[in-house]
Amino acid sequence: MNKPLPIRTRTEAEEALVATFDSASSNLRGASDLRAAAMARFVKSGLPDRRVESWHYTDLRSILRRAAPVRPGDFMPVERARAGLASAEAQTHAARIVMLDGIYRPDLSDLALLPAGVTVASLADALAEGDAEALGALTGEGQGADDPVVSLNTALMQDGVIVRVAAGVEAARPIAIANIMSGGAPHAAFVRSLVMVGDGAKLRLTETTAACDESETQVNEALVLRIGDNARVDYVSRVVRQGAGAISLHTLLATLGAGSEFNGFSFNPGVGVDRRQMFVRLNGRNSTLNLGGLSLLRGRQHADSTLVVDHAVPDCRSREFFRYILDDESTGVFQGKVVVRQHAQKTDGAMKSQAIMLGDGASMNNKPELEIFADDVVCGHGATVGQLDDDQIFYLQARGIPKPEAESLLLEAFAYEALELIADEQLRARFIEQTGEWLAARGAA
Amino acid sequence: MLEVRNLHVSVGDRKILDGLNLTVKDGEVAAIMGPNGTGKSTLSYVIAGRDGYDVTEGEVLVDGVNILDMDATERANAGVFLAFQYPMEIPGVATMTFLKAALNAQARARGGKELQTPDFMKKVREASQKLQIPQDMLKRALNVGFSGGEKKRMEILQMALLQPKLAILDETDSGLDIDALRIVADGVNALRAQERSFLVITHYQRLLDYIKPDTVHVMARGRIAKTGGPELAHELEKTGYAGFVGEAA
C-alpha cells in the first residue's frame, strides 16, 4: 500500500519550474491540454527525492537547487553556434540535425545530407498546427507517465524534431541529433523529439548533448522512438563537454514492432550529473533489444542508468550490458527492471552491470529487478562491483609493463568490451580515443 | 647470475623461506624439486617481485645487483622472467597487443628503440610457429579460454620474445600432456645459452628428462636441503621426499 507522502513545501527550484510554465506558457506552442495535464502531475509530485523508488539513488530534489532559466532561441549568433558545434562532432558522414538551446535550427542542420526517404520537421510547428499523428505519438505508449522528469519535459518542451523514416528505407547515412547549449550563465532547455521508423526501414541514429563551453547547463531531453515491424535502429546517445555543475536528464521512450531490432548504447565520458532513463517496450514478436552503456566518472560526477524493459509479447530477446569506471568520489547508479508479462512466453532476457572502483570515495548502486509473470522464460541478471585485479597487474608488470600502463591496459580492456556493442566503426573509434584521453588524464593527475 | 643469500620470507605470521641460499651460474640450468608447500612457488614470486611477501632478511642478487628494492616491472626490465604456474587470463586485451606492450616497455626501459610493427609481427610469427601456436590464438584475448597447454606455450613464447637473463619456470610441466611437454621443453632448450640461466621448479623428474639440468636442488622446509647433479632427480624419483622432510625437521 502506498502511503500518501507528507505534505511538504515546494523547493525554490520547484517554484521556479512552475513559474516557468506559467510565464512561458504563451511561448509554448501547441499541445496545451497535454502540457497542462503534465504540469498538474508535476505540481502534485514535485521533484523526485530518495523516497521515490526509481529516483532513490539520484535525489534530484536536492541536486537541482536552482532551476536555471530557459533562453530564447536566437540568444547565440549563428557563427558562434557553428564553432560550438564542432566540439560535438563525432561522425563526419552523418546528417546533422541541430537544436540550439532547445529550439530546432534548420539553418545549423545539414538538411541537404538527409538520406532519401527521411524527413525532418519541427516539433513545435507540428504541435502548433495540431498534427494529430505527432500528438498521438508524443507520449509513446504512456511509459514513464508518472515520472516527474517526463512530466516536466511534456509541460515545458520548447521544440524538437520529428524524424520520419519511410517504410522499407535503408537510410544511407546516419542521422545525428545534436542538442547544443549556448553556455555562459546557467540555463536550461526542454527538448522532445520523435523518431518514427517505418516497417522494414533501417536507421542509424546518434544523439549528442553538448554545451559550447563548460557551463552549468540543465538539459531535459526526451526521445520517443517508434520502431516498425522488421525495422532496425542502431542508436547511440552521448554527453560531451559540460560543466561540473551541469545536470543532464534524458528519457528514451521506445517501442519495438514485430521482428525488429533495436541496439542502443549510451556513452558518458564524465559530466556533472547525468540520468539516462530508458523505457523500452517490446511490442511485436521476435524482436530483439540490446542496450549498453559505458560511464567514465571522476571527481564528484554522478551517472545513473535506469531501465524499464517491458516484454509485452512472447518470443522476444533482450540484453542489457552496462559498465562503469568510477574514480575519486564519483557515483554510479544502475537500475534495471525487466518486466515479462503473463503471456510473454519464451522471453529470453539477460542483464548485466559491472563497475570498477578506482577511488576510495567512489560508490556504485546496483538495483536489478525482474518481474516475471510468464512461466516459460529464461531471464537472468548479474551485477559486479570490484577493483582492478592485483594478480593481473602483477602479471603484466612481470613482463616489464609499468604499473600505471598495466592499469590503463586493464581499464581500456574493460571499457572496450562495452564499446564493442557499438556497430558504427567511426563512433566506436572516437569513443575508444576518448576513453584513452580519459585514462591519460587520470595518469597525469 | 643469480645469488640468493640467507633469504627469510613470511606471509602474515607464517614463515615460508627460512634462510635459503642458492647460486645459479651464467648459462646454468638449475632444477628445484621438493614436496608441496615447501616454498618453491614463494621463492619464484619473491624473485619476480610479487606483493604480499615480507622479506625479513637476506638478499637476492642478479648479476651482483640486489633486486629486492625493485618493483616487478623493474625486475623484468633487469632480465628476470617468471613463467607462471597459472598464467593470468586478461579479458579484453588481445594477445598481440599485450606482447607489443611488453616488448616495447622493455625496449624503452633499456634505452632501446621500439620495434616497428612489421618487424614485431615477423618476430612473433616466427617464434609462435616454433611453439606450434596458431596465429588466430594471438588475436584472442590473452589466455582467455586457452587450454592449460596453450597457456604454458604462451608463457614460453613470451620468454622467447623477451630474451631474459634469468628465466624461472614455475611448474611449467603441470597440466601438460606428453606432446605439449615436448613442445615446451624444446622451446626452453632452444633458449639455452651462456648468457641465460634457468631456474626450473618442478615436482617430478619427468620434465627433467626433457630439460636436462646442470644441477638439482632439493627444497624442504624453506631451505635448500640437498644439492647434486642430474642423478639426484632420479634418486628422488625412487626414494621420494620423505627423508628430506624428516631431515629438515
XYZ file of C-alpha atoms in Angstrom, chain A residues 209-407:
199
model
C 24.065 16.518 -25.701
C 26.729 19.194 -25.516
C 27.431 22.725 -24.425
C 29.577 25.319 -26.181
C 31.591 25.754 -23.005
C 31.858 24.099 -19.615
C 28.892 25.881 -18.136
C 26.207 24.745 -15.734
C 23.512 23.745 -18.149
C 20.338 21.898 -17.258
C 19.026 19.828 -20.110
C 15.852 17.778 -20.011
C 15.538 15.750 -23.199
C 13.104 13.099 -24.230
C 13.245 10.986 -27.333
C 10.271 8.994 -28.481
C 11.305 6.197 -30.787
C 8.764 4.067 -32.620
C 10.285 1.182 -34.479
C 8.091 -0.511 -37.079
C 7.857 -4.216 -37.846
C 11.087 -5.767 -39.158
C 12.867 -2.424 -38.847
C 16.293 -1.950 -37.332
C 17.632 1.024 -35.384
C 21.192 1.450 -34.121
C 21.141 4.269 -31.623
C 23.952 5.899 -29.679
C 23.458 8.677 -27.178
C 26.274 10.551 -25.567
C 27.043 13.554 -23.462
C 30.066 15.740 -24.099
C 31.599 18.824 -22.624
C 29.537 20.161 -19.796
C 30.471 21.865 -16.570
C 30.890 20.154 -13.223
C 27.556 21.603 -12.107
C 25.697 20.535 -15.256
C 22.614 18.369 -14.941
C 21.635 16.225 -17.878
C 18.330 14.365 -17.800
C 17.472 12.135 -20.715
C 14.474 9.911 -21.263
C 14.056 7.380 -24.037
C 10.567 6.080 -24.742
C 10.899 3.293 -27.305
C 8.567 0.707 -28.767
C 9.611 -2.195 -30.967
C 7.465 -3.797 -33.640
C 7.473 -7.475 -34.607
C 10.749 -8.841 -35.948
C 12.514 -5.558 -35.280
C 15.911 -4.935 -33.752
C 16.972 -2.058 -31.543
C 20.584 -1.598 -30.462
C 21.015 1.296 -28.065
C 24.202 2.480 -26.407
C 24.920 5.435 -24.144
C 28.415 6.805 -23.647
C 29.212 9.141 -20.799
C 32.839 10.198 -20.521
C 32.017 12.311 -17.474
C 29.629 15.185 -16.869
C 28.233 16.645 -13.651
C 25.026 14.722 -13.067
C 23.655 12.506 -15.806
C 20.466 10.489 -15.614
C 19.508 8.331 -18.572
C 16.177 6.628 -18.241
C 15.127 4.174 -20.870
C 11.624 2.829 -21.133
C 11.548 0.193 -23.834
C 8.570 -1.912 -24.757
C 8.839 -4.981 -26.960
C 5.503 -4.884 -28.692
C 5.871 -7.371 -31.504
C 7.002 -10.973 -31.516
C 10.562 -11.971 -32.409
C 12.009 -8.567 -31.719
C 15.494 -8.079 -30.310
C 16.709 -5.435 -27.904
C 20.328 -4.728 -26.993
C 21.044 -1.910 -24.568
C 24.519 -0.994 -23.425
C 26.410 1.796 -21.798
C 29.760 2.990 -20.572
C 30.319 5.692 -17.964
C 33.744 7.065 -17.062
C 33.462 9.190 -13.964
C 35.765 11.185 -11.739
C 35.563 13.991 -9.209
C 32.029 14.116 -7.864
C 30.368 13.140 -11.134
C 27.195 11.095 -10.973
C 25.812 8.822 -13.678
C 22.517 6.997 -13.437
C 21.195 4.486 -15.977
C 17.664 3.449 -15.194
C 15.930 0.987 -17.492
C 12.491 -0.447 -17.713
C 12.342 -3.190 -20.324
C 8.816 -4.386 -20.896
C 8.314 -7.721 -22.642
C 4.698 -7.287 -23.676
C 4.583 -10.154 -26.189
C 6.107 -13.652 -26.491
C 9.298 -14.717 -28.280
C 11.471 -11.644 -27.748
C 15.047 -11.309 -26.652
C 16.636 -8.557 -24.573
C 20.204 -7.924 -23.451
C 21.456 -5.148 -21.200
C 25.147 -4.596 -20.564
C 26.357 -1.526 -18.650
C 29.836 -0.753 -17.397
C 31.191 1.948 -15.107
C 34.688 3.094 -14.185
C 34.472 5.179 -11.035
C 37.381 7.278 -9.825
C 37.665 9.735 -6.925
C 34.303 10.311 -5.258
C 32.077 9.657 -8.231
C 28.824 7.737 -8.067
C 27.348 5.212 -10.456
C 23.762 4.019 -10.468
C 22.329 1.119 -12.404
C 18.669 0.270 -12.047
C 17.384 -2.274 -14.466
C 13.881 -3.590 -14.375
C 12.812 -6.317 -16.755
C 9.097 -6.991 -16.865
C 7.812 -10.150 -18.540
C 4.071 -10.074 -18.853
C 1.947 -13.130 -18.286
C 1.533 -14.087 -21.919
C 5.102 -13.136 -22.950
C 6.265 -16.749 -23.050
C 9.663 -17.777 -24.445
C 11.167 -14.464 -23.414
C 14.956 -14.573 -23.326
C 16.442 -11.837 -21.159
C 19.851 -11.185 -19.634
C 21.013 -8.104 -17.812
C 24.476 -7.288 -16.538
C 26.056 -4.332 -14.799
C 29.744 -4.166 -13.916
C 31.731 -1.482 -12.166
C 35.396 -0.976 -11.396
C 36.073 1.282 -8.450
C 39.309 3.240 -8.617
C 38.642 5.858 -5.973
C 38.292 5.126 -2.252
C 35.385 7.544 -2.123
C 33.583 6.204 -5.191
C 30.304 4.382 -4.868
C 28.167 2.169 -7.055
C 24.489 1.410 -6.576
C 23.044 -1.592 -8.386
C 19.394 -2.474 -8.452
C 18.456 -5.185 -10.917
C 14.815 -6.256 -10.825
C 12.975 -8.995 -12.634
C 9.177 -9.019 -12.638
C 8.200 -12.207 -14.369
C 4.591 -13.217 -14.768
C 5.090 -15.796 -17.530
C 6.242 -19.318 -16.660
C 8.278 -20.353 -19.694
C 11.080 -17.793 -19.861
C 14.840 -17.559 -19.472
C 15.807 -14.414 -17.604
C 18.858 -13.554 -15.575
C 20.794 -10.697 -14.167
C 24.196 -10.141 -12.673
C 25.955 -7.227 -11.075
C 29.589 -6.973 -10.072
C 31.484 -4.217 -8.325
C 35.200 -4.599 -7.877
C 38.666 -3.209 -8.126
C 41.416 -3.863 -10.604
C 42.817 -7.339 -10.107
C 46.220 -7.216 -8.377
C 47.199 -10.581 -9.862
C 46.541 -9.340 -13.393
C 48.557 -6.200 -12.701
C 51.438 -8.294 -11.338
C 51.338 -10.500 -14.404
C 51.643 -7.502 -16.716
C 54.364 -5.967 -14.544
C 56.279 -9.242 -14.594
C 56.540 -8.738 -18.360
C 58.077 -5.286 -17.918
C 54.942 -3.164 -18.280
C 54.950 -0.269 -15.764
C 52.131 -0.330 -13.228
C 50.228 2.764 -14.472
C 50.381 1.362 -18.015
C 49.223 -2.032 -16.771
C 46.251 -0.394 -15.042
